[in-house]
PDB file of C-alpha atoms and ligand atoms in Angstrom:
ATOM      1  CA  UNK A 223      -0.823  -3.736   4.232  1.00 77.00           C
ATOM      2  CA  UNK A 224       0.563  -3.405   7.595  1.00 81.00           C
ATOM      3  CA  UNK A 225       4.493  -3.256   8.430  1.00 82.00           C
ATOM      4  CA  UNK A 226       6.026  -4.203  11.421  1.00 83.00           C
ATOM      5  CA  UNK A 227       4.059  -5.780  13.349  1.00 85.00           C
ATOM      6  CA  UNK A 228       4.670  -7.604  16.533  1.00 87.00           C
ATOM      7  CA  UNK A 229       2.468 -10.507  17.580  1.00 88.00           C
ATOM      8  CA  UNK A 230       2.291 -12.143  21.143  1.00 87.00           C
ATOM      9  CA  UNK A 231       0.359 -15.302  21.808  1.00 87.00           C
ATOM     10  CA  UNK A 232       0.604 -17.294  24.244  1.00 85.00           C
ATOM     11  CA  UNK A 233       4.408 -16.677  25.103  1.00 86.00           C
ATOM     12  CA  UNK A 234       5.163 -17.053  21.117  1.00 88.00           C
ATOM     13  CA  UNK A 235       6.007 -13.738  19.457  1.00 88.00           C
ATOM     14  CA  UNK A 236       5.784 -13.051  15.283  1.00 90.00           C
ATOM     15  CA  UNK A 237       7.586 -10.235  14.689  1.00 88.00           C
ATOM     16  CA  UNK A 238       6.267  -9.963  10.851  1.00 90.00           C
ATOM     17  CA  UNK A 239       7.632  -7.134   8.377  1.00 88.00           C
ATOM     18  CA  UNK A 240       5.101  -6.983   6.158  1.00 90.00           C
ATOM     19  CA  UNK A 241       1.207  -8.478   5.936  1.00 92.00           C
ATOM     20  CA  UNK A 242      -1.046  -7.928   3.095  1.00 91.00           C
ATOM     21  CA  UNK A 243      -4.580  -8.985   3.321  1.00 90.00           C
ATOM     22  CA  UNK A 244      -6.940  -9.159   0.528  1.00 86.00           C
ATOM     23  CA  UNK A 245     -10.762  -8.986   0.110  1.00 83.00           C
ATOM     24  CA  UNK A 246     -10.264 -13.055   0.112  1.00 84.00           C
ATOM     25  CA  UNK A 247      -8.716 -12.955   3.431  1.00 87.00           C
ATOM     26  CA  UNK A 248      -5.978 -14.389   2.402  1.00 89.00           C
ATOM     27  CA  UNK A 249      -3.179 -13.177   4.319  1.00 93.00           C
ATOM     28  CA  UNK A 250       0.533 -13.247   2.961  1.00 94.00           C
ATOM     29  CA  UNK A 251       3.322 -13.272   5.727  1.00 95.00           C
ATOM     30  CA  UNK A 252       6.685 -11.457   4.459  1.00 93.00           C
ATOM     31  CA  UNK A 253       9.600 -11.793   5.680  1.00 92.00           C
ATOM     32  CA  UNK A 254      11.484  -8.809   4.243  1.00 89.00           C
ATOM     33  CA  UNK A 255      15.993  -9.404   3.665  1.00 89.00           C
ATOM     34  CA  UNK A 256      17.994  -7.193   1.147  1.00 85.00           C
ATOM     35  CA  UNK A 257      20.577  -9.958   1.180  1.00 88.00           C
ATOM     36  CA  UNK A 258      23.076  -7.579  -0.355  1.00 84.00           C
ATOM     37  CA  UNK A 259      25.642 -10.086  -1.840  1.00 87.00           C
ATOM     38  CA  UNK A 260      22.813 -12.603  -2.701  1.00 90.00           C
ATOM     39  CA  UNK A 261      22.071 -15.781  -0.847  1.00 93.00           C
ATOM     40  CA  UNK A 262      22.019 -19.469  -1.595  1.00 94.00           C
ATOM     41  CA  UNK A 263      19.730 -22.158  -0.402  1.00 94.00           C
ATOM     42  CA  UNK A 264      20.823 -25.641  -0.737  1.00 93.00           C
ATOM     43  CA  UNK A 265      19.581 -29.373  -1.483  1.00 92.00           C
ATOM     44  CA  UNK A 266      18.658 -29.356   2.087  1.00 91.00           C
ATOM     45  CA  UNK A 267      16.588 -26.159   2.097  1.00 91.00           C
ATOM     46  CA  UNK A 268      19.309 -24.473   4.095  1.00 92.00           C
ATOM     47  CA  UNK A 269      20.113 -20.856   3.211  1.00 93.00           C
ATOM     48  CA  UNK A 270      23.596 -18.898   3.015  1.00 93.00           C
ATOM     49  CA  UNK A 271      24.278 -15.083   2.892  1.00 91.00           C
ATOM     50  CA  UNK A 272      27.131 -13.660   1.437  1.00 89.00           C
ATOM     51  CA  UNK A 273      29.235 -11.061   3.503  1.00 84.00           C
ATOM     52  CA  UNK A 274      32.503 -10.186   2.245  1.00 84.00           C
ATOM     53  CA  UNK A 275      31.857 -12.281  -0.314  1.00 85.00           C
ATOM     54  CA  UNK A 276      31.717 -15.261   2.796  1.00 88.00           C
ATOM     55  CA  UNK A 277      28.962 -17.495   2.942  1.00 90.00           C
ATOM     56  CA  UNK A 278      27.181 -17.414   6.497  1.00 90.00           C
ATOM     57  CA  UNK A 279      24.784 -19.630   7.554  1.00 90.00           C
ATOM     58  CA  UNK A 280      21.607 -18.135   8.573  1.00 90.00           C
ATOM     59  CA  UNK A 281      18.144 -19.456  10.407  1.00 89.00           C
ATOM     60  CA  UNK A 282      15.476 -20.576   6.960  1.00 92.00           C
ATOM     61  CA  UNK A 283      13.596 -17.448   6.515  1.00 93.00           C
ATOM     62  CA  UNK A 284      10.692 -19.962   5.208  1.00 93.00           C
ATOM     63  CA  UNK A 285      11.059 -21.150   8.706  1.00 92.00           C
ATOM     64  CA  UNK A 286      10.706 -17.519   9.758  1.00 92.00           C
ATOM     65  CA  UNK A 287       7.518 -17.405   8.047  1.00 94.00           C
ATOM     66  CA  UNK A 288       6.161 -20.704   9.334  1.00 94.00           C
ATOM     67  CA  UNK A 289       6.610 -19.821  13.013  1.00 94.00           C
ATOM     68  CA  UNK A 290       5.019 -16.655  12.266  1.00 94.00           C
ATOM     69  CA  UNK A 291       2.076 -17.982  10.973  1.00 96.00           C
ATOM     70  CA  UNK A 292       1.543 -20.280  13.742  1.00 95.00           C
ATOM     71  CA  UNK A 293       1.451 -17.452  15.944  1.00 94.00           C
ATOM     72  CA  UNK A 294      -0.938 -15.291  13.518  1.00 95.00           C
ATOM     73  CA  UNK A 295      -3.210 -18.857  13.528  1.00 95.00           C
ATOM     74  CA  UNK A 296      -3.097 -18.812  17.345  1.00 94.00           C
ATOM     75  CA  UNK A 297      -4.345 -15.141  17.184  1.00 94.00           C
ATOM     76  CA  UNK A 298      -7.845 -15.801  15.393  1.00 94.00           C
ATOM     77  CA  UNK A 299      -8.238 -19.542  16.795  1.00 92.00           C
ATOM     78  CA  UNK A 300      -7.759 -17.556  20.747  1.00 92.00           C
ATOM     79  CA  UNK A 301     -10.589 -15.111  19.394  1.00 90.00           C
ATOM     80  CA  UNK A 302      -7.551 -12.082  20.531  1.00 91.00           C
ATOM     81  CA  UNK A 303      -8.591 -11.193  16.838  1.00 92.00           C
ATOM     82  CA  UNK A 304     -11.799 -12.666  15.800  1.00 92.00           C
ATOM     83  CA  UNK A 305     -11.888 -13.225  11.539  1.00 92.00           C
ATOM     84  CA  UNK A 306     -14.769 -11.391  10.014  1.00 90.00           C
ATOM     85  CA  UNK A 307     -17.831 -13.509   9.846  1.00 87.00           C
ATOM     86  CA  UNK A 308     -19.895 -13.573   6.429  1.00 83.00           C
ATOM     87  CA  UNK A 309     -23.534 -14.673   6.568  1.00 82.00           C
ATOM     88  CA  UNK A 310     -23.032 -15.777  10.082  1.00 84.00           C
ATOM     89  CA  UNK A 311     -20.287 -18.174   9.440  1.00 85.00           C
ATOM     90  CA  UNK A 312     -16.861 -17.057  10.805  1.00 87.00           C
ATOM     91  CA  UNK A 313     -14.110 -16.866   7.905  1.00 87.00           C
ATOM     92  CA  UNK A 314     -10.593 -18.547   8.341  1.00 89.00           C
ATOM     93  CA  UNK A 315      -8.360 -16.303   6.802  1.00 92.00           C
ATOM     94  CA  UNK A 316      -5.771 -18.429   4.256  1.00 91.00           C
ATOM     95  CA  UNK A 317      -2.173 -17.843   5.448  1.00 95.00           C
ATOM     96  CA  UNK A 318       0.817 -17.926   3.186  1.00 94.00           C
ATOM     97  CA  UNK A 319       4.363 -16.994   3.677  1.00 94.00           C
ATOM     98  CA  UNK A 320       6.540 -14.735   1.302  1.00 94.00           C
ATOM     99  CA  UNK A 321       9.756 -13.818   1.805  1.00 94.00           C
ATOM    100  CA  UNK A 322      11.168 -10.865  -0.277  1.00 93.00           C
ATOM    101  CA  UNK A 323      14.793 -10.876  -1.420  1.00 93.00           C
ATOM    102  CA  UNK A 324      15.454  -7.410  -2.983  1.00 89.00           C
ATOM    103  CA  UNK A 325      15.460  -7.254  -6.801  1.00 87.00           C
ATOM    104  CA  UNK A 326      19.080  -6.787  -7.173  1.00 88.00           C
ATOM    105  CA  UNK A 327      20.228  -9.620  -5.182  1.00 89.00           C
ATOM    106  CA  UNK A 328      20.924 -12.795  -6.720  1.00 91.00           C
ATOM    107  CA  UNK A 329      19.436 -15.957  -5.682  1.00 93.00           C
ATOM    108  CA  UNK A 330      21.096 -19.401  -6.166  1.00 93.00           C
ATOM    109  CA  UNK A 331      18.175 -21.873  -5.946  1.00 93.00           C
ATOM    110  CA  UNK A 332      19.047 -25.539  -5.534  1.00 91.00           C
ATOM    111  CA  UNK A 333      18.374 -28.393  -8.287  1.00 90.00           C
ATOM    112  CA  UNK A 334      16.226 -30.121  -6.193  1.00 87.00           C
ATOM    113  CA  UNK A 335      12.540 -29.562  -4.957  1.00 87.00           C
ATOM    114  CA  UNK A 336      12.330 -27.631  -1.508  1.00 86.00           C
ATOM    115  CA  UNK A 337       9.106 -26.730  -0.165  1.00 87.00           C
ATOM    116  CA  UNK A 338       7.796 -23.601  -0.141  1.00 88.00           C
ATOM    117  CA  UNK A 339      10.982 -22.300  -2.348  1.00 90.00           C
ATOM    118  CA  UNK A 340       8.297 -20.653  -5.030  1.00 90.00           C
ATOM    119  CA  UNK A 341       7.631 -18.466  -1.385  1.00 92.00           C
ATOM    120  CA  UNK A 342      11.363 -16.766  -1.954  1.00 93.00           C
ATOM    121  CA  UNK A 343      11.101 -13.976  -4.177  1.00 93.00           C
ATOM    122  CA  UNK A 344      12.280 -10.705  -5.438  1.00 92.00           C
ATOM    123  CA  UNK A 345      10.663  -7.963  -4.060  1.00 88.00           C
ATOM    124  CA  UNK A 346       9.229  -6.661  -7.481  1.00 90.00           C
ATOM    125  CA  UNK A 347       7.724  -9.976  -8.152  1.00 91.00           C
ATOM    126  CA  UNK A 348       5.227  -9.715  -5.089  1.00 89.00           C
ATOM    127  CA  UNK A 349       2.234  -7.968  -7.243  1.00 87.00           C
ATOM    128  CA  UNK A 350       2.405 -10.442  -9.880  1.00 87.00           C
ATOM    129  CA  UNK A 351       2.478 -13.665  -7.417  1.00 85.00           C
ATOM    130  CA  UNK A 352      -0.414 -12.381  -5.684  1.00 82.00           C
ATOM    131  CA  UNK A 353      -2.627 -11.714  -8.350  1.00 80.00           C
ATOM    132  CA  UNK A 354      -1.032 -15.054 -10.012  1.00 77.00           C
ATOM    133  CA  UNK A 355      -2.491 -16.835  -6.115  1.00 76.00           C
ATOM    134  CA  UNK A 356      -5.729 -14.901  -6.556  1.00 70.00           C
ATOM    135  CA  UNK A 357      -6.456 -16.466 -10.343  1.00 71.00           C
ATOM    136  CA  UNK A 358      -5.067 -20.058  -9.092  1.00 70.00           C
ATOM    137  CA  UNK A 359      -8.344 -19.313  -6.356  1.00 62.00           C
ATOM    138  CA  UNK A 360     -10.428 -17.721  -8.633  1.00 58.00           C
ATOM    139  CA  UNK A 361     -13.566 -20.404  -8.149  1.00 55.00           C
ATOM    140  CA  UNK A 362     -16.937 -20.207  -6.640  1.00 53.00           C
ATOM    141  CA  UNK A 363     -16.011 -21.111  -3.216  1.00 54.00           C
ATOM    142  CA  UNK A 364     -13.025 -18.203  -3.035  1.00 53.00           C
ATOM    143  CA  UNK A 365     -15.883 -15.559  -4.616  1.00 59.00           C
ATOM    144  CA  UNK A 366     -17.683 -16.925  -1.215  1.00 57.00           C
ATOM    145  CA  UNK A 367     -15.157 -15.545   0.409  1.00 58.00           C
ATOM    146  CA  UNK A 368     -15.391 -12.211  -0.509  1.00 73.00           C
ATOM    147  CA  UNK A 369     -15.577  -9.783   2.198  1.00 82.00           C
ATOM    148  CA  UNK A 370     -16.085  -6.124   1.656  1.00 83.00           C
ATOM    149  CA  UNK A 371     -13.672  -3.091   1.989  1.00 84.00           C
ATOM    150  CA  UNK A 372     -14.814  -2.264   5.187  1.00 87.00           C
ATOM    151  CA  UNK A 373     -15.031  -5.331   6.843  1.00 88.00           C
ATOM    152  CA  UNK A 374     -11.905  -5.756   5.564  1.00 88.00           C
ATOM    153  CA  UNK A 375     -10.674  -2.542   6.720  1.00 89.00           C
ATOM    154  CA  UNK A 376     -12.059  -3.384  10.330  1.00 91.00           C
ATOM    155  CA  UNK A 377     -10.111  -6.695  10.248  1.00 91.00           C
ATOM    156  CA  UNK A 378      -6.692  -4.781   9.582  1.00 91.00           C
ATOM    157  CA  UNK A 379      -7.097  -2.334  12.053  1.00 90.00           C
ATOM    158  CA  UNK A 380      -8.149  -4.756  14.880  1.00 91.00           C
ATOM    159  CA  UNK A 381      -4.887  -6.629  13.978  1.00 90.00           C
ATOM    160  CA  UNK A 382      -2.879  -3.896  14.023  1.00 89.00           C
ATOM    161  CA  UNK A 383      -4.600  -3.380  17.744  1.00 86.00           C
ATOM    162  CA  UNK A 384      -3.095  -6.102  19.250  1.00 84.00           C
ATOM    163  CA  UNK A 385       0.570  -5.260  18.188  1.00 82.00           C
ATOM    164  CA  UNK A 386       2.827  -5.563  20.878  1.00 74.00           C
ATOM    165  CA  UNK A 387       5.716  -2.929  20.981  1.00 71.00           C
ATOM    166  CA  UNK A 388       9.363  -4.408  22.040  1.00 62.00           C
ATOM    167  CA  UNK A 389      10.067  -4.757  25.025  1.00 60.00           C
ATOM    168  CA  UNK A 390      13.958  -5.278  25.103  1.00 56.00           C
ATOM    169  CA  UNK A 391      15.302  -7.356  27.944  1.00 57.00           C
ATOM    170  CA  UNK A 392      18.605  -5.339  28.646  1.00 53.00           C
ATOM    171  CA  UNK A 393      19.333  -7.079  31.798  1.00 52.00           C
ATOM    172  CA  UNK A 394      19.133 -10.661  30.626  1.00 56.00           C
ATOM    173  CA  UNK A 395      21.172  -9.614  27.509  1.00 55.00           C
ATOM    174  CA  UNK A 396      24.440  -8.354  29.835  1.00 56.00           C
ATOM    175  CA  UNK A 397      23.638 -10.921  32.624  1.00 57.00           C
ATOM    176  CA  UNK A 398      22.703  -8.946  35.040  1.00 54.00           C
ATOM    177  CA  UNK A 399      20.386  -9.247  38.005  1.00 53.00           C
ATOM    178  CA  UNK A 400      16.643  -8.253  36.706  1.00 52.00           C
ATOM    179  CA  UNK A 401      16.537  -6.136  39.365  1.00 49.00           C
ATOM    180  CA  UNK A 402      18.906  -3.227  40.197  1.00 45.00           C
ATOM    181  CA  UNK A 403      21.531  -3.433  42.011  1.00 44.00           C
ATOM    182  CA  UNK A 404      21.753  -2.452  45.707  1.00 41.00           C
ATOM    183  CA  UNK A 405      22.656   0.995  46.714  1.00 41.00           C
ATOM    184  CA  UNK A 406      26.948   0.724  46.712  1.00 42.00           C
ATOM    185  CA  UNK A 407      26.835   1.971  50.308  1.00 38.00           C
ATOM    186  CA  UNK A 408      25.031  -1.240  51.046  1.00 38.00           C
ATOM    187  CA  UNK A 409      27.095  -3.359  48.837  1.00 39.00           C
ATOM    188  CA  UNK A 410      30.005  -2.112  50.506  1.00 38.00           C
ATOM    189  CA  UNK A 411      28.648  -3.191  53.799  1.00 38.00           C
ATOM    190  CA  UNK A 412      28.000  -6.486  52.687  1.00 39.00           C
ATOM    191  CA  UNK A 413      30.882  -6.663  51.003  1.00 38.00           C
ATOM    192  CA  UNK A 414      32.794  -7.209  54.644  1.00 39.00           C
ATOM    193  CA  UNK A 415      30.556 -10.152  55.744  1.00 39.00           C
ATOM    194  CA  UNK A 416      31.448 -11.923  51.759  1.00 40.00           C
ATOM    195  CA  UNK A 417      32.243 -10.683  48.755  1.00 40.00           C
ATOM    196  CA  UNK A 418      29.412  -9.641  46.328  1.00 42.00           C
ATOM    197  CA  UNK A 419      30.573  -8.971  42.727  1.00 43.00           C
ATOM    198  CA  UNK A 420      28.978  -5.787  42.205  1.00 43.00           C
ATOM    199  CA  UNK A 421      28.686  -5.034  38.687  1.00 44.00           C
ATOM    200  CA  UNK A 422      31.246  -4.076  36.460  1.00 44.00           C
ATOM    201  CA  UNK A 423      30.042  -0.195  35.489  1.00 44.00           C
ATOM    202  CA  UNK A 424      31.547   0.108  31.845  1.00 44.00           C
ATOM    203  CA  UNK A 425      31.806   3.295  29.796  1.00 45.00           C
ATOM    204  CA  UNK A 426      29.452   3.358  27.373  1.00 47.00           C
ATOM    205  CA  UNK A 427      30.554   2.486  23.805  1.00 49.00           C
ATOM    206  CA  UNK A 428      30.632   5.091  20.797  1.00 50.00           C
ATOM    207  CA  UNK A 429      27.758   5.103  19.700  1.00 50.00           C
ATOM    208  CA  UNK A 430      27.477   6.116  15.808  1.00 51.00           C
ATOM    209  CA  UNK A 431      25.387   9.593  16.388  1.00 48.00           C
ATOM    210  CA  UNK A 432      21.404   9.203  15.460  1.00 45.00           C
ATOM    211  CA  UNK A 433      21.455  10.030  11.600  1.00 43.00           C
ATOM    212  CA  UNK A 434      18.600  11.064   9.525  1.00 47.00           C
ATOM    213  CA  UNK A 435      16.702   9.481   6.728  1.00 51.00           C
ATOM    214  CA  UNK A 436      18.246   7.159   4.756  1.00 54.00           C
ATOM    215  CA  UNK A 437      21.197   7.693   6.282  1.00 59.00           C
ATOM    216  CA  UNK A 438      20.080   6.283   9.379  1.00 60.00           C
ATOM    217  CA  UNK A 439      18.465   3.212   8.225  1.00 63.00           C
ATOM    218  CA  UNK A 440      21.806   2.196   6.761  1.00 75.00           C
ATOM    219  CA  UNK A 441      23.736   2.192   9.676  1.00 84.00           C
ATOM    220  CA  UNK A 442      20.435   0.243  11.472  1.00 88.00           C
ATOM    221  CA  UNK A 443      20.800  -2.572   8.553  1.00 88.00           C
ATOM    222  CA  UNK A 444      22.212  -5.599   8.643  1.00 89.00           C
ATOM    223  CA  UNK A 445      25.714  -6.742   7.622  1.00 88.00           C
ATOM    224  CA  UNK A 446      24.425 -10.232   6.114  1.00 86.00           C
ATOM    225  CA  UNK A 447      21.007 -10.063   5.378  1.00 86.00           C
ATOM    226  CA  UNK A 448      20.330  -6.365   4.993  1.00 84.00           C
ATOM    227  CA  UNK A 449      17.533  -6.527   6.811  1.00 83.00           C
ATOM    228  CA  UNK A 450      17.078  -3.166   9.042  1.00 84.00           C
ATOM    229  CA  UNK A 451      17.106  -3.553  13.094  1.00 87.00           C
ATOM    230  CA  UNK A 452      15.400  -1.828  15.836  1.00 87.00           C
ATOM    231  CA  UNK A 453      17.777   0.682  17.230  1.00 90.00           C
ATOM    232  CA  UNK A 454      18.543  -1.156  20.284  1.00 89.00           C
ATOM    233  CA  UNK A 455      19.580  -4.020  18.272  1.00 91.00           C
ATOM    234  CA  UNK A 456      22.345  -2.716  16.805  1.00 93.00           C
ATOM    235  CA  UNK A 457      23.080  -0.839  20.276  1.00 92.00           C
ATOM    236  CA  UNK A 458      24.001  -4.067  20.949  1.00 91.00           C
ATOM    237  CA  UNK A 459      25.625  -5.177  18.536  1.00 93.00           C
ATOM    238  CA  UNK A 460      27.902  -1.806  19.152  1.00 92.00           C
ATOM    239  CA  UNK A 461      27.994  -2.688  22.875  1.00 90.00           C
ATOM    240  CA  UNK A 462      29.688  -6.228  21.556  1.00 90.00           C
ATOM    241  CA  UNK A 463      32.506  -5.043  19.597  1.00 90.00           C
ATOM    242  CA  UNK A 464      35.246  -7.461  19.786  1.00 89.00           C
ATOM    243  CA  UNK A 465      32.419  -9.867  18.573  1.00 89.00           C
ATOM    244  CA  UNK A 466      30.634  -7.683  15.737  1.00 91.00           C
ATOM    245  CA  UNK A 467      32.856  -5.422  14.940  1.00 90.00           C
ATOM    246  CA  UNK A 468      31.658  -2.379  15.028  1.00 90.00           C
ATOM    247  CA  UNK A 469      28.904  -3.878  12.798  1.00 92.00           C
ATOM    248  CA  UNK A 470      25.259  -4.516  12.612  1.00 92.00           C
ATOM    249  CA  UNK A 471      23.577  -7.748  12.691  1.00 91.00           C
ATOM    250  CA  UNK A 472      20.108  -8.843  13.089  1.00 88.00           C
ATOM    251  CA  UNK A 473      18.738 -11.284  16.041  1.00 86.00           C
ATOM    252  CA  UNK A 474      19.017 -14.363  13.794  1.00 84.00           C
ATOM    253  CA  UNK A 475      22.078 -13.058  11.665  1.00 87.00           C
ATOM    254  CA  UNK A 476      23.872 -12.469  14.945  1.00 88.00           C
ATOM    255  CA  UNK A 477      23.825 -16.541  15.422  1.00 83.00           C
ATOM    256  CA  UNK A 478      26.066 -17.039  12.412  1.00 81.00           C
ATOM    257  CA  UNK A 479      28.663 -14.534  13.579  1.00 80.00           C
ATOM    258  CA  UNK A 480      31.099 -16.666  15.438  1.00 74.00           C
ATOM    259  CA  UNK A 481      32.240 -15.884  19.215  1.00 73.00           C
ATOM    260  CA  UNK A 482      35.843 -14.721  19.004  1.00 69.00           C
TER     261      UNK A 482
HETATM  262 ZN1   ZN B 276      20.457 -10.388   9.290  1.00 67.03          ZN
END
């Protein structure tokens, strides 16, 4: 199982939670939200978080899930990690996309059929819906499959070789020039031929002081879906204050949180 991971290929990025692979290379995508006050997903196969007790749209985490498995396709088709081979014939790892809601939150499914909706489930359903997949499978051509601990141990570490840490694009997120700004004294000289809006210098914000433990990865979660944020992340969101609040939100949460 591998957490965490960040995928780059070509110019599309997965950032995946979680990724379990079994011995039948099939590989389950999870897409990991506590979803404290619950979440809904309509007729149309659109999805709602609750935050004080207010339903917020957010982005389809099955859609999450699909992107990400495009990418983690595009990663063995490229050959950036080759699938383990099995009597000479290269294996094509199965991909399937979980998203985990955490057992206490409640789920409000809609009436009508929505694709991939048996992929949203409680976190302490995940054993039993993989081993449930793994009997569905359980025929000659899956035993085929079979790979052995080692090779599959090989596959998960190559994998996890190619993640790519963050790389968080400050500058574009304040709108400022990618490249630093000139030395004032030359600004100012510039500044007599035509004005050149230096930047703005602003204090920086209070920044809740680095907690440990638990502690920590509260104040790094998410005010809708729970879900916790890389710590520059929720900088910003601190940075933004008249927008957030004073509160977290993750990258797609932050889209439902309306512009004052
Ligand atoms: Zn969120």
């Amino acid at each position: 199982m591998l957490h965490d991971l960040r995928l780059e290929c070509g110019g599309r990025i997965a950032q995946i939670d979680h990724l379990l692979i079994n011995r039948f290379l099939e590989i389950y995508v999870c897409e990991s939200k506590r979803f404290s006050e619950g979440v809904a997903i309509n007729e149309q196969g659109e999805f709602a978080a609750f935050f004080g007790s207010k339903p917020y749209g957010i982005a389809s985490p099955l859609e999450q899930n699909r992107r990400h498995m495009a990418v983690l396709a595009a990663v063995f088709k490229t050959g950036q990690v080759a699938p383990p081979k099995r009597l000479g014939f290269t294996i094509t790892p199965s991909l399937h996309g979980l998203v985990l809601v955490s057992k206490t939150a409640r789920i409000s499914r809609p009436n009508a059929k929505i694709e991939g909706i048996e992929m949203v489930i409680k976190n302490d359903q995940l054993k039993a819906k993989i081993d449930r997949d793994i009997d569905k499978d359980n025929n000659i051509l899956g035993a085929a499959k079979l790979i052995g601990q080692d090779t599959l141990e090989d596959f998960a570490r190559r994998l996890a070789a190619v993640h790519e840490p963050i790389r968080f694009d400050w500058a574009a997120k304040f709108g400022l020039p990618a490249v630093a700004p000139a030395p004032v004294s030359l600004v100012k000289a510039a500044a007599k031929e035509q004005p050149v809006a230096a930047p703005t210098v602003t204090a920086e914000p209070t920044v809740p002081q680095e907690a440990s433990g638990n502690d920590k990865k509260s104040k790094l979660a998410c005010s809708i879906c729970g879900t916790v944020v890389a710590y520059n992340v929720a900088k910003f969101c601190w940075f933004n204050k008249p927008r957030f609040g004073g509160k977290v939100f993750c990258m797609e949460c932050q889209k439902a949180v309306p512009t004052p």
